[in-house]
Short mmCIF file of C-alpha atoms and ligand atoms in Angstrom, two decimals:
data_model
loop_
_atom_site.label_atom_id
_atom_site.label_comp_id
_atom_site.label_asym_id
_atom_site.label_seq_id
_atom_site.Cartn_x
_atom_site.Cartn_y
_atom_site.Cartn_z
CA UNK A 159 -55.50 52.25 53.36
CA UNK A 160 -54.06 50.02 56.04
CA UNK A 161 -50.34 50.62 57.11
CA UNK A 162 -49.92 47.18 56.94
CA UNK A 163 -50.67 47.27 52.84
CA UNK A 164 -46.54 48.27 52.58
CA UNK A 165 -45.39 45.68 54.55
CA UNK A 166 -47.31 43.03 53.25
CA UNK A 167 -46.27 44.01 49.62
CA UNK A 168 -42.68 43.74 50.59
CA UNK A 169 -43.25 40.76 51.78
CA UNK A 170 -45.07 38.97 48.94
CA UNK A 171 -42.33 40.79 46.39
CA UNK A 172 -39.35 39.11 48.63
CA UNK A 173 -41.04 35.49 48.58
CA UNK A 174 -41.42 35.44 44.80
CA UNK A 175 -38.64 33.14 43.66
CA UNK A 176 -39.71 33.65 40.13
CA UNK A 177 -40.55 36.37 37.56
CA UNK A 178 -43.41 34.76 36.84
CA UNK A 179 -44.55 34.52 40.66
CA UNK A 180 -43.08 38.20 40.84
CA UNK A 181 -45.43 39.00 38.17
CA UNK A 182 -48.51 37.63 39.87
CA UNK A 183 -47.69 40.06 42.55
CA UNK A 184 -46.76 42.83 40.74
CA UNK A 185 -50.47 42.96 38.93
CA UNK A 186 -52.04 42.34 42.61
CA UNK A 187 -50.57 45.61 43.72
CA UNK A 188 -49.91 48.04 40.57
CA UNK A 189 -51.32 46.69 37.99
CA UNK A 190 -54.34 48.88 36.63
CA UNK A 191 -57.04 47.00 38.80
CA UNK A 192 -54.45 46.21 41.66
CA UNK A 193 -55.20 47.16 45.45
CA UNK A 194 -53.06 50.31 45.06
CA UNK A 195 -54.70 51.76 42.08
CA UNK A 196 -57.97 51.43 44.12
CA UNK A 197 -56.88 53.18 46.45
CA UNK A 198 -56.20 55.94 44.38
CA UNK A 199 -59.76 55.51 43.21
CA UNK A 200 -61.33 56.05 45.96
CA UNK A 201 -59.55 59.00 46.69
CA UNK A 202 -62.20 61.29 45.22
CA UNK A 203 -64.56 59.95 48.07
CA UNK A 204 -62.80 61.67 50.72
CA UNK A 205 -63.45 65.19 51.90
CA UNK A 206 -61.19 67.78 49.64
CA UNK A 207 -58.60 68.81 52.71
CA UNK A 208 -57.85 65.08 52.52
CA UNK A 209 -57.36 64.10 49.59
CA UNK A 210 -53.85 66.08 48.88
CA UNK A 211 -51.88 64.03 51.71
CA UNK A 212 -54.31 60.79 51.57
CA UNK A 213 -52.51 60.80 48.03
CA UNK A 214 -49.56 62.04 48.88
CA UNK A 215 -49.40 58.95 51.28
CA UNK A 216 -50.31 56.42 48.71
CA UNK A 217 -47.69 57.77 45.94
CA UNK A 218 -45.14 56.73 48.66
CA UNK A 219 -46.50 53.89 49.12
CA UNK A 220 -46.67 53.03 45.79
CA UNK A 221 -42.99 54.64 45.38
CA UNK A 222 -41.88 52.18 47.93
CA UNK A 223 -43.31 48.99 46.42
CA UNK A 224 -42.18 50.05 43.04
CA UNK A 225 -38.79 50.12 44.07
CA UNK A 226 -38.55 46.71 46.02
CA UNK A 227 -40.44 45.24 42.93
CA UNK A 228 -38.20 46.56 40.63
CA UNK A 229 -34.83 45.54 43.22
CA UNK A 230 -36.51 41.59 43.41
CA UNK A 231 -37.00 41.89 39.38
CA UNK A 232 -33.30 42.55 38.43
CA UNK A 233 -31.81 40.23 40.99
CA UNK A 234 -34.83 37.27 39.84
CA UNK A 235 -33.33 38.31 36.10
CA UNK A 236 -29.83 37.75 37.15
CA UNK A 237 -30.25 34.64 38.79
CA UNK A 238 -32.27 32.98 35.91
CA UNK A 239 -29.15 34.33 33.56
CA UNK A 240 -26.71 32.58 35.95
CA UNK A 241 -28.27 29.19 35.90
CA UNK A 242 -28.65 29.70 32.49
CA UNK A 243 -25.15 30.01 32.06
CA UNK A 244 -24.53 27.44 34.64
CA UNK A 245 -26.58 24.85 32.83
CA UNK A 246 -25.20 26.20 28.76
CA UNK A 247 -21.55 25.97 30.66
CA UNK A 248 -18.77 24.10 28.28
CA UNK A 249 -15.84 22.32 29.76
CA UNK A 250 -13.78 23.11 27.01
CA UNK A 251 -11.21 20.64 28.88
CA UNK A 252 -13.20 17.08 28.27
CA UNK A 253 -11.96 15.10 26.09
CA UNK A 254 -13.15 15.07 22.66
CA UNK A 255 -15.69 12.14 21.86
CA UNK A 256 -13.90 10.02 19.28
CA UNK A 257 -15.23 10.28 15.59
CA UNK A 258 -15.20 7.38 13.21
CA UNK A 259 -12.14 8.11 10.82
CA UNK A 260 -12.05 7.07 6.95
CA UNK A 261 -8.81 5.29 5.74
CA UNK A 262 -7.68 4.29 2.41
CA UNK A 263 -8.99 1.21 0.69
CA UNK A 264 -6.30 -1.46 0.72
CA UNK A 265 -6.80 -1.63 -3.21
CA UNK A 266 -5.80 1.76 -3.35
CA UNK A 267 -2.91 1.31 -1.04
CA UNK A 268 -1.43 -1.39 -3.14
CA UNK A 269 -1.97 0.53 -6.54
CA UNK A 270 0.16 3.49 -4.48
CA UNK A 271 2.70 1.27 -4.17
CA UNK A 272 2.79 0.01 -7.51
CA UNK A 273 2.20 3.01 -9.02
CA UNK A 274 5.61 4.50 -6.68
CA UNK A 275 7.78 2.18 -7.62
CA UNK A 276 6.80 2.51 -11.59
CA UNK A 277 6.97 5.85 -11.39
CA UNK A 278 10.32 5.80 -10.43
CA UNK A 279 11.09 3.72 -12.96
CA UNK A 280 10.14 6.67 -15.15
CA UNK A 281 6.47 5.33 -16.01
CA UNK A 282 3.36 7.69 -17.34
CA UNK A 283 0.52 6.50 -15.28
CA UNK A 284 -2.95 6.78 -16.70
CA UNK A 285 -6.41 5.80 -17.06
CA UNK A 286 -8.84 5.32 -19.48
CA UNK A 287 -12.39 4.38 -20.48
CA UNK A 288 -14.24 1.34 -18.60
CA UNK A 289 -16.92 1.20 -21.55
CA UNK A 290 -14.94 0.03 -24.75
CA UNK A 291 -14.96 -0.59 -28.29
CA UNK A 292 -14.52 -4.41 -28.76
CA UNK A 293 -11.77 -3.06 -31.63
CA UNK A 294 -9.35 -1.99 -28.83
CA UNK A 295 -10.34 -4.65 -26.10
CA UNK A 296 -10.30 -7.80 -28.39
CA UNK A 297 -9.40 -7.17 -31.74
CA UNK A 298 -6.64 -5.04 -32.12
CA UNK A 299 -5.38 -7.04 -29.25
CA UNK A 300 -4.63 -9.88 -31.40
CA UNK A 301 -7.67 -11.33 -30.18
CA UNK A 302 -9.85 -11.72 -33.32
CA UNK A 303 -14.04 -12.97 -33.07
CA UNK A 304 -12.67 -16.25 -33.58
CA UNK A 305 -9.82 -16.85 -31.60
CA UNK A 306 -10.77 -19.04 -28.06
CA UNK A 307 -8.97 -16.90 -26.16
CA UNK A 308 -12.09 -14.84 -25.91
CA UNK A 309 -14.02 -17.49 -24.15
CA UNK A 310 -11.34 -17.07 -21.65
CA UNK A 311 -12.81 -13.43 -20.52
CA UNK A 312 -16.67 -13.92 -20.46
CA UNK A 313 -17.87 -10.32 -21.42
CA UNK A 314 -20.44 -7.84 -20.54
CA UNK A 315 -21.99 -6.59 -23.70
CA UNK A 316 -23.40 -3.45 -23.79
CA UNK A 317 -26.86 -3.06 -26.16
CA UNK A 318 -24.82 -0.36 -28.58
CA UNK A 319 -21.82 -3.24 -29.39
CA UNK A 320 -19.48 -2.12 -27.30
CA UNK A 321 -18.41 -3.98 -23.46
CA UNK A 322 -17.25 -3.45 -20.42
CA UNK A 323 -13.62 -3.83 -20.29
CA UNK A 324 -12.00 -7.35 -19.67
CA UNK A 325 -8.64 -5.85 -18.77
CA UNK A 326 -6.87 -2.88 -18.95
CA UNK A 327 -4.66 -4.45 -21.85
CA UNK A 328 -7.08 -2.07 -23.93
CA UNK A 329 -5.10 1.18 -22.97
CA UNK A 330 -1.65 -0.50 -24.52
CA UNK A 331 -4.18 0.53 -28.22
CA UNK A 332 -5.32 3.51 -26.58
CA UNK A 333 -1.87 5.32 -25.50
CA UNK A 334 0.29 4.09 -28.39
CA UNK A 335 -2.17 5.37 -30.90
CA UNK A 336 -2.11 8.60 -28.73
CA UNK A 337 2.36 8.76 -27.91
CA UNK A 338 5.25 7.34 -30.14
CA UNK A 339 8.12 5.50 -29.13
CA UNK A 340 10.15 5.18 -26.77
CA UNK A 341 7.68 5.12 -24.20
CA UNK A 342 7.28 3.54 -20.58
CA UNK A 343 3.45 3.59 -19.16
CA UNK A 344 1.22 2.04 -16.65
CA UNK A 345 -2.32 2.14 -16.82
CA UNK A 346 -4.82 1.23 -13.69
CA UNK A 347 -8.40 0.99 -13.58
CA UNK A 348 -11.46 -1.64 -13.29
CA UNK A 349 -12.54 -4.30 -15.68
CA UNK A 350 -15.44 -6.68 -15.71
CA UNK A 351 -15.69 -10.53 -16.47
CA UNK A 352 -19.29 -11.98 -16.41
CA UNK A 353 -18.65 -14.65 -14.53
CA UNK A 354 -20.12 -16.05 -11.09
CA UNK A 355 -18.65 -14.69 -7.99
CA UNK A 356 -17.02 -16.71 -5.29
CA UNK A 357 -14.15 -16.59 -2.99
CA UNK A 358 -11.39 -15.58 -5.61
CA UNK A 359 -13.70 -14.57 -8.05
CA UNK A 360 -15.56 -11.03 -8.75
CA UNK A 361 -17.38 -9.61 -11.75
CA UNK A 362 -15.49 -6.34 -11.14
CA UNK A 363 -11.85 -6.29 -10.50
CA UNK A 364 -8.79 -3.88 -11.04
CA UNK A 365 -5.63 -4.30 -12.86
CA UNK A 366 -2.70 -3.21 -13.20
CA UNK A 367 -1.17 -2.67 -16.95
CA UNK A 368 2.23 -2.03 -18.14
CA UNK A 369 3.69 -0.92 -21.67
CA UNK A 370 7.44 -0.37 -22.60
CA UNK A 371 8.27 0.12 -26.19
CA UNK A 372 11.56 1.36 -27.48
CA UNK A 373 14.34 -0.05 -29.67
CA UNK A 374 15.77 -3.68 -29.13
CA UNK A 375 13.92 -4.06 -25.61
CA UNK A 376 14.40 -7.71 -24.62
CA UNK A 377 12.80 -10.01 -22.56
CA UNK A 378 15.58 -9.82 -19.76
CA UNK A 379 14.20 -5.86 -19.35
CA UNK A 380 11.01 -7.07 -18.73
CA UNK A 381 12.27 -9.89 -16.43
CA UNK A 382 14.28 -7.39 -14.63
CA UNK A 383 11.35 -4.56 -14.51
CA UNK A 384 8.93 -7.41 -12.78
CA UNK A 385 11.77 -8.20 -10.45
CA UNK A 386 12.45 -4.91 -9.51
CA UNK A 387 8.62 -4.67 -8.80
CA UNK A 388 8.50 -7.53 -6.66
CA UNK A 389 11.32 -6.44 -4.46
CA UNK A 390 10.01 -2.63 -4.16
CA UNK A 391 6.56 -4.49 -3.19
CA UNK A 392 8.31 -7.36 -1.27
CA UNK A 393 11.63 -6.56 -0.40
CA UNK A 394 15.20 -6.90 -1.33
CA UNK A 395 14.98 -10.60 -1.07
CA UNK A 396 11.67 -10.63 -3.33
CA UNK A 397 12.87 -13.57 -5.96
CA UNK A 398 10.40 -13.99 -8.63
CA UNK A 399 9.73 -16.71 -11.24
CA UNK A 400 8.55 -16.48 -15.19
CA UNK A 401 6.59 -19.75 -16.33
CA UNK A 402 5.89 -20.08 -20.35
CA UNK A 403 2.02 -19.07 -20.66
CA UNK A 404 -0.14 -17.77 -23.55
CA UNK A 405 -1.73 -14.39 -24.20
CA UNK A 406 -2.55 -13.42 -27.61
CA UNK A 407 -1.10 -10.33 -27.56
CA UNK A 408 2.25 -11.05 -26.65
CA UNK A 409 4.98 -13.21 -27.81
CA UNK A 410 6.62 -15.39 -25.91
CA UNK A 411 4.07 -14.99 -23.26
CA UNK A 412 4.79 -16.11 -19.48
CA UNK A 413 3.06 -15.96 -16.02
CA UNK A 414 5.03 -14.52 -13.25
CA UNK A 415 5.03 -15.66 -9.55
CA UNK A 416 6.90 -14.00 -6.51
CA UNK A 417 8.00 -16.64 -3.81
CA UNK A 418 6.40 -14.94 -0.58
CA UNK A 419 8.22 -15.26 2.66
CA UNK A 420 5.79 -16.41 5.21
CA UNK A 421 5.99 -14.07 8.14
CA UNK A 422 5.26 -17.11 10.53
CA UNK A 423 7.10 -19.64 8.70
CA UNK A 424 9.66 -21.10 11.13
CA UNK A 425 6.64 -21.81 13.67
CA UNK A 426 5.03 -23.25 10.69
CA UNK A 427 7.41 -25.41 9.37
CA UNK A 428 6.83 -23.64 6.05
CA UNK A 429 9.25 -21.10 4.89
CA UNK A 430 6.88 -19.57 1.76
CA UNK A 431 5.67 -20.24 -1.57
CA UNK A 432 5.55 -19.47 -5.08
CA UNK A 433 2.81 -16.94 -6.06
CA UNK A 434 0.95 -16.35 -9.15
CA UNK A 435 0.95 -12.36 -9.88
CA UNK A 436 -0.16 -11.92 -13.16
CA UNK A 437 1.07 -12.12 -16.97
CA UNK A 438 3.50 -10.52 -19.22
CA UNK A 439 5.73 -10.97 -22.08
CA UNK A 440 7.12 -9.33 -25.60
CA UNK A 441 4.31 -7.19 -27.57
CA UNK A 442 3.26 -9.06 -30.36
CA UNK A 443 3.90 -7.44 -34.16
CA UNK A 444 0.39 -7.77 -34.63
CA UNK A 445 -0.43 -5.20 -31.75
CA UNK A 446 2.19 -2.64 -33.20
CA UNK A 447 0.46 -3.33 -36.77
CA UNK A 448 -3.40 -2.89 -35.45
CA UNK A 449 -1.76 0.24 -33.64
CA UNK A 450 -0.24 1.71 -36.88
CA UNK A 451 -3.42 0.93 -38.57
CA UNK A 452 -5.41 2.54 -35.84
CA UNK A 453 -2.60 5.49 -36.30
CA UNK A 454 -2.86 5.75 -40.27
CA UNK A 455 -6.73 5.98 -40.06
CA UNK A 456 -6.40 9.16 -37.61
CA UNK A 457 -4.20 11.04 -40.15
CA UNK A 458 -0.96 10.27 -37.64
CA UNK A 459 2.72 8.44 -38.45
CA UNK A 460 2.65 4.62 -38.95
CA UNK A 461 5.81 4.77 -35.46
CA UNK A 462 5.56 0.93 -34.63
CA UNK A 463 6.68 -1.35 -37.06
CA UNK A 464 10.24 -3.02 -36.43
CA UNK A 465 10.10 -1.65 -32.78
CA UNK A 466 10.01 -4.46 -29.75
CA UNK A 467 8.36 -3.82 -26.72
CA UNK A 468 6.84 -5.79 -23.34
CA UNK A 469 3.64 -5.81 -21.68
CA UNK A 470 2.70 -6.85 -18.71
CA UNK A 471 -0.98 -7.15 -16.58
CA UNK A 472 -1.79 -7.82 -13.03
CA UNK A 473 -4.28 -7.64 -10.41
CA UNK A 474 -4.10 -5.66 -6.85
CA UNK A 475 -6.64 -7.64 -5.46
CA UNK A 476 -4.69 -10.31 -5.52
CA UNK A 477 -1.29 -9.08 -3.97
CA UNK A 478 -3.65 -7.41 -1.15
CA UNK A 479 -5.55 -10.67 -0.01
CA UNK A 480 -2.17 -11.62 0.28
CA UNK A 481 -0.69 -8.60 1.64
CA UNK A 482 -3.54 -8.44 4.62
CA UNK A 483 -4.54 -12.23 4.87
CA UNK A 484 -8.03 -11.58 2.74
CA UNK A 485 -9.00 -14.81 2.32
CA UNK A 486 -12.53 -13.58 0.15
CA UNK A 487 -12.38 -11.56 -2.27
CA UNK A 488 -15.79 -10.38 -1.65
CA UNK A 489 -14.99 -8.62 1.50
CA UNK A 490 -13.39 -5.74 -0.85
CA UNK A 491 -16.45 -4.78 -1.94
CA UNK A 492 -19.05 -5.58 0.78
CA UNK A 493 -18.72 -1.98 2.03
CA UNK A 494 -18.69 -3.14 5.81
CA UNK A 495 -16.33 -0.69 7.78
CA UNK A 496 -15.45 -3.21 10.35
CA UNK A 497 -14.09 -5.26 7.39
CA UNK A 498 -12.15 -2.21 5.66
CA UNK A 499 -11.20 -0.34 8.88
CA UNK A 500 -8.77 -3.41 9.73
CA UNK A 501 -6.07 -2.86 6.75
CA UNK A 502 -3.91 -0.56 7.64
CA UNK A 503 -0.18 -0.18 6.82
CA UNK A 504 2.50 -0.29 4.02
CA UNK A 505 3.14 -2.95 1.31
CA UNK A 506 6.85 -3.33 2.26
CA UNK A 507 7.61 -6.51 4.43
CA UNK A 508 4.51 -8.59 3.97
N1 DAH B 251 -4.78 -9.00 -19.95
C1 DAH B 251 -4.39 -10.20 -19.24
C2 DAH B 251 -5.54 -10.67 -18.38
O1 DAH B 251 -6.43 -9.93 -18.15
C3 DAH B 251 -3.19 -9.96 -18.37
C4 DAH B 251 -1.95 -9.74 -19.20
C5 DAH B 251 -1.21 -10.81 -19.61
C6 DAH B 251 -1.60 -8.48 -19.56
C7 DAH B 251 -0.07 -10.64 -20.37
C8 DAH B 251 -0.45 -8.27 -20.32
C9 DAH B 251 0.32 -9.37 -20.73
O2 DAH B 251 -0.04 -7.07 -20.70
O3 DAH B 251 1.43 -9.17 -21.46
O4 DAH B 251 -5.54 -11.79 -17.93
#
């Protein structure tokens, strides 16, 4: 074997800068057909006196190269491991990448105020079905098949008879069948006109309703309730302003408007104006009688005869176009983030 075999390991082992490349190497000189395993072979060739330190020769040889091999191996492993590292490293210190955050739909940010200031006004809040009976929508409503005001709400019929709601004024049937008198409750949801769409205009809308019923209630509580409303929504100076107007189920029946304060009006020239909100007025006795009949039919106490009550309906759409300067209607429901994303903030100082 020539001396040189050693060296010329060592040096092939120490210029491997890979394990692969080690590898290569490795096989070339003791793997089972490498140049040190033939030498070995050939070892029976030689004369017998030989042969004990021609092999005793190789095995150090071999001893040698074994070692450096194994030496280059580890430190090739512990390299690879470090740039592993190096390239898997975290800077835990960067700055987080900014995620898209969710906020609350500016509907439901005016129905939490409403729904605050009612309920400290000692109001049950609830909810009820979307899919009615025309019984509790229309009829017991004061609203009979023939009465025009039903060409006023342009309904969604469903195959089976019944609708979709037209306003939440069903759930004044619904919760007075279901509670006696006294009783104070506001009910929000979503109702449905069938009706083309534009600007101010939506097939789906929500609404806010409102039911007190108790002995001699009077139409000054309900103008003070709405006026307490308007200043929790609006501010101290919130005035508000009842105009005679006809709903079926109430009587007298009015419209209520809240003069808004126009943030900008000095530069303007214009200091606010009068605002449409929604409907009200005094429960009709034909409600409480449709209710009692309602009541007698399910086994329960005819309660509402004799007692006086008001009602009251309006929409949160409405109060947030003006609230956040919406001037479509549409853009509540278009589902574009950039649209949504922009309302942010409280009701209180519009
Ligand atoms: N239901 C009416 C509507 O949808 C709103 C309304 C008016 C509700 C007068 C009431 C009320 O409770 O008293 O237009």
């Amino acid at each position: 074997m020539p001396d040189t075999l050693q060296a010329t390991a060592i040096a092939e082992i120490q210029s491997a800068d890979t394990l692969e490349a080690l590898q290569v190497v490795k096989t070339k000189y003791v793997g089972k057909s490498g140049l040190i395993t033939r030498e070995l072979s050939m070892l029976g060739k030689l004369p017998p006196e030989e042969r004990k330190t021609r092999g005793a020769e190789i095995n150090v040889v071999r001893q040698g190269i074994q070692a450096v091999l194994d030496e280059r191996e580890a430190s090739l492993k512990r390299a690879s491991l470090d740039a592993k590292l190096q390239s898997e490293a975290i800077d835990v210190t960067l700055p987080g990448l900014p995620l898209p955050s969710g906020g609350l739909h500016p509907i439901t940010r005016v129905y939490d105020d409403l729904i605050n200031i009612f309920t400290r006004l000692g109001y049950n809040t609830v909810e009820g079905p979307e899919v009615e009976e025309e019984h509790y929508n229309f009829e017991a409503l004061n609203i009979p098949w023939y009465h025009p005001a039903r060409e006023l709400q342009d309904t969604f019929w469903l195959a089976d008879g019944r609708l979709l709601r037209t306003h939440t004024s069903n759930m004044q049937v619904r919760y007075m069948v279901e509670h006696e008198p006294p009783l104070k409750m506001v009910s929000r949801g979503k109702v449905y006109r069938y009706e083309a769409t534009d600007a101010t205009h939506e097939a789906m809308f929500h609404q806010l309703e409102g039911l007190v019923v108790g002995e001699g209630i009077t139409m000054s509580d309900l103008k003070g309730t709405i006026a307490e409303m308007a200043q929790g929504l609006f501010g101290a100076g919130a005035k508000v302003r009842f105009q005679p107007s006809y709903y079926p189920f109430v009587e007298p029946g009015a419209d209520f408007s809240v003069y808004w304060q126009n943030p900008r009006g000095q530069m303007e020239g214009k200091a606010g104006k009068w605002l449409e909100l929604g409907g009200c007025g005094m429960v009709h006795p034909n409600v409480f009688r449709a209710v009692d009949d309602l009541r007698e039919k399910a086994g329960k106490a005819r309660v509402y005869e004799g007692k006086t009550g008001f009602a009251f309906g309006l929409g949160p759409e409405r109060m947030a176009m003006l609230k956040y300067g919406i001037p479509d209607i549409r853009y509540f429901y278009a589902n574009d983030p950039k649209v949504i994303g922009q309302f942010r903030g409280e009701l209180n100082g519009v």
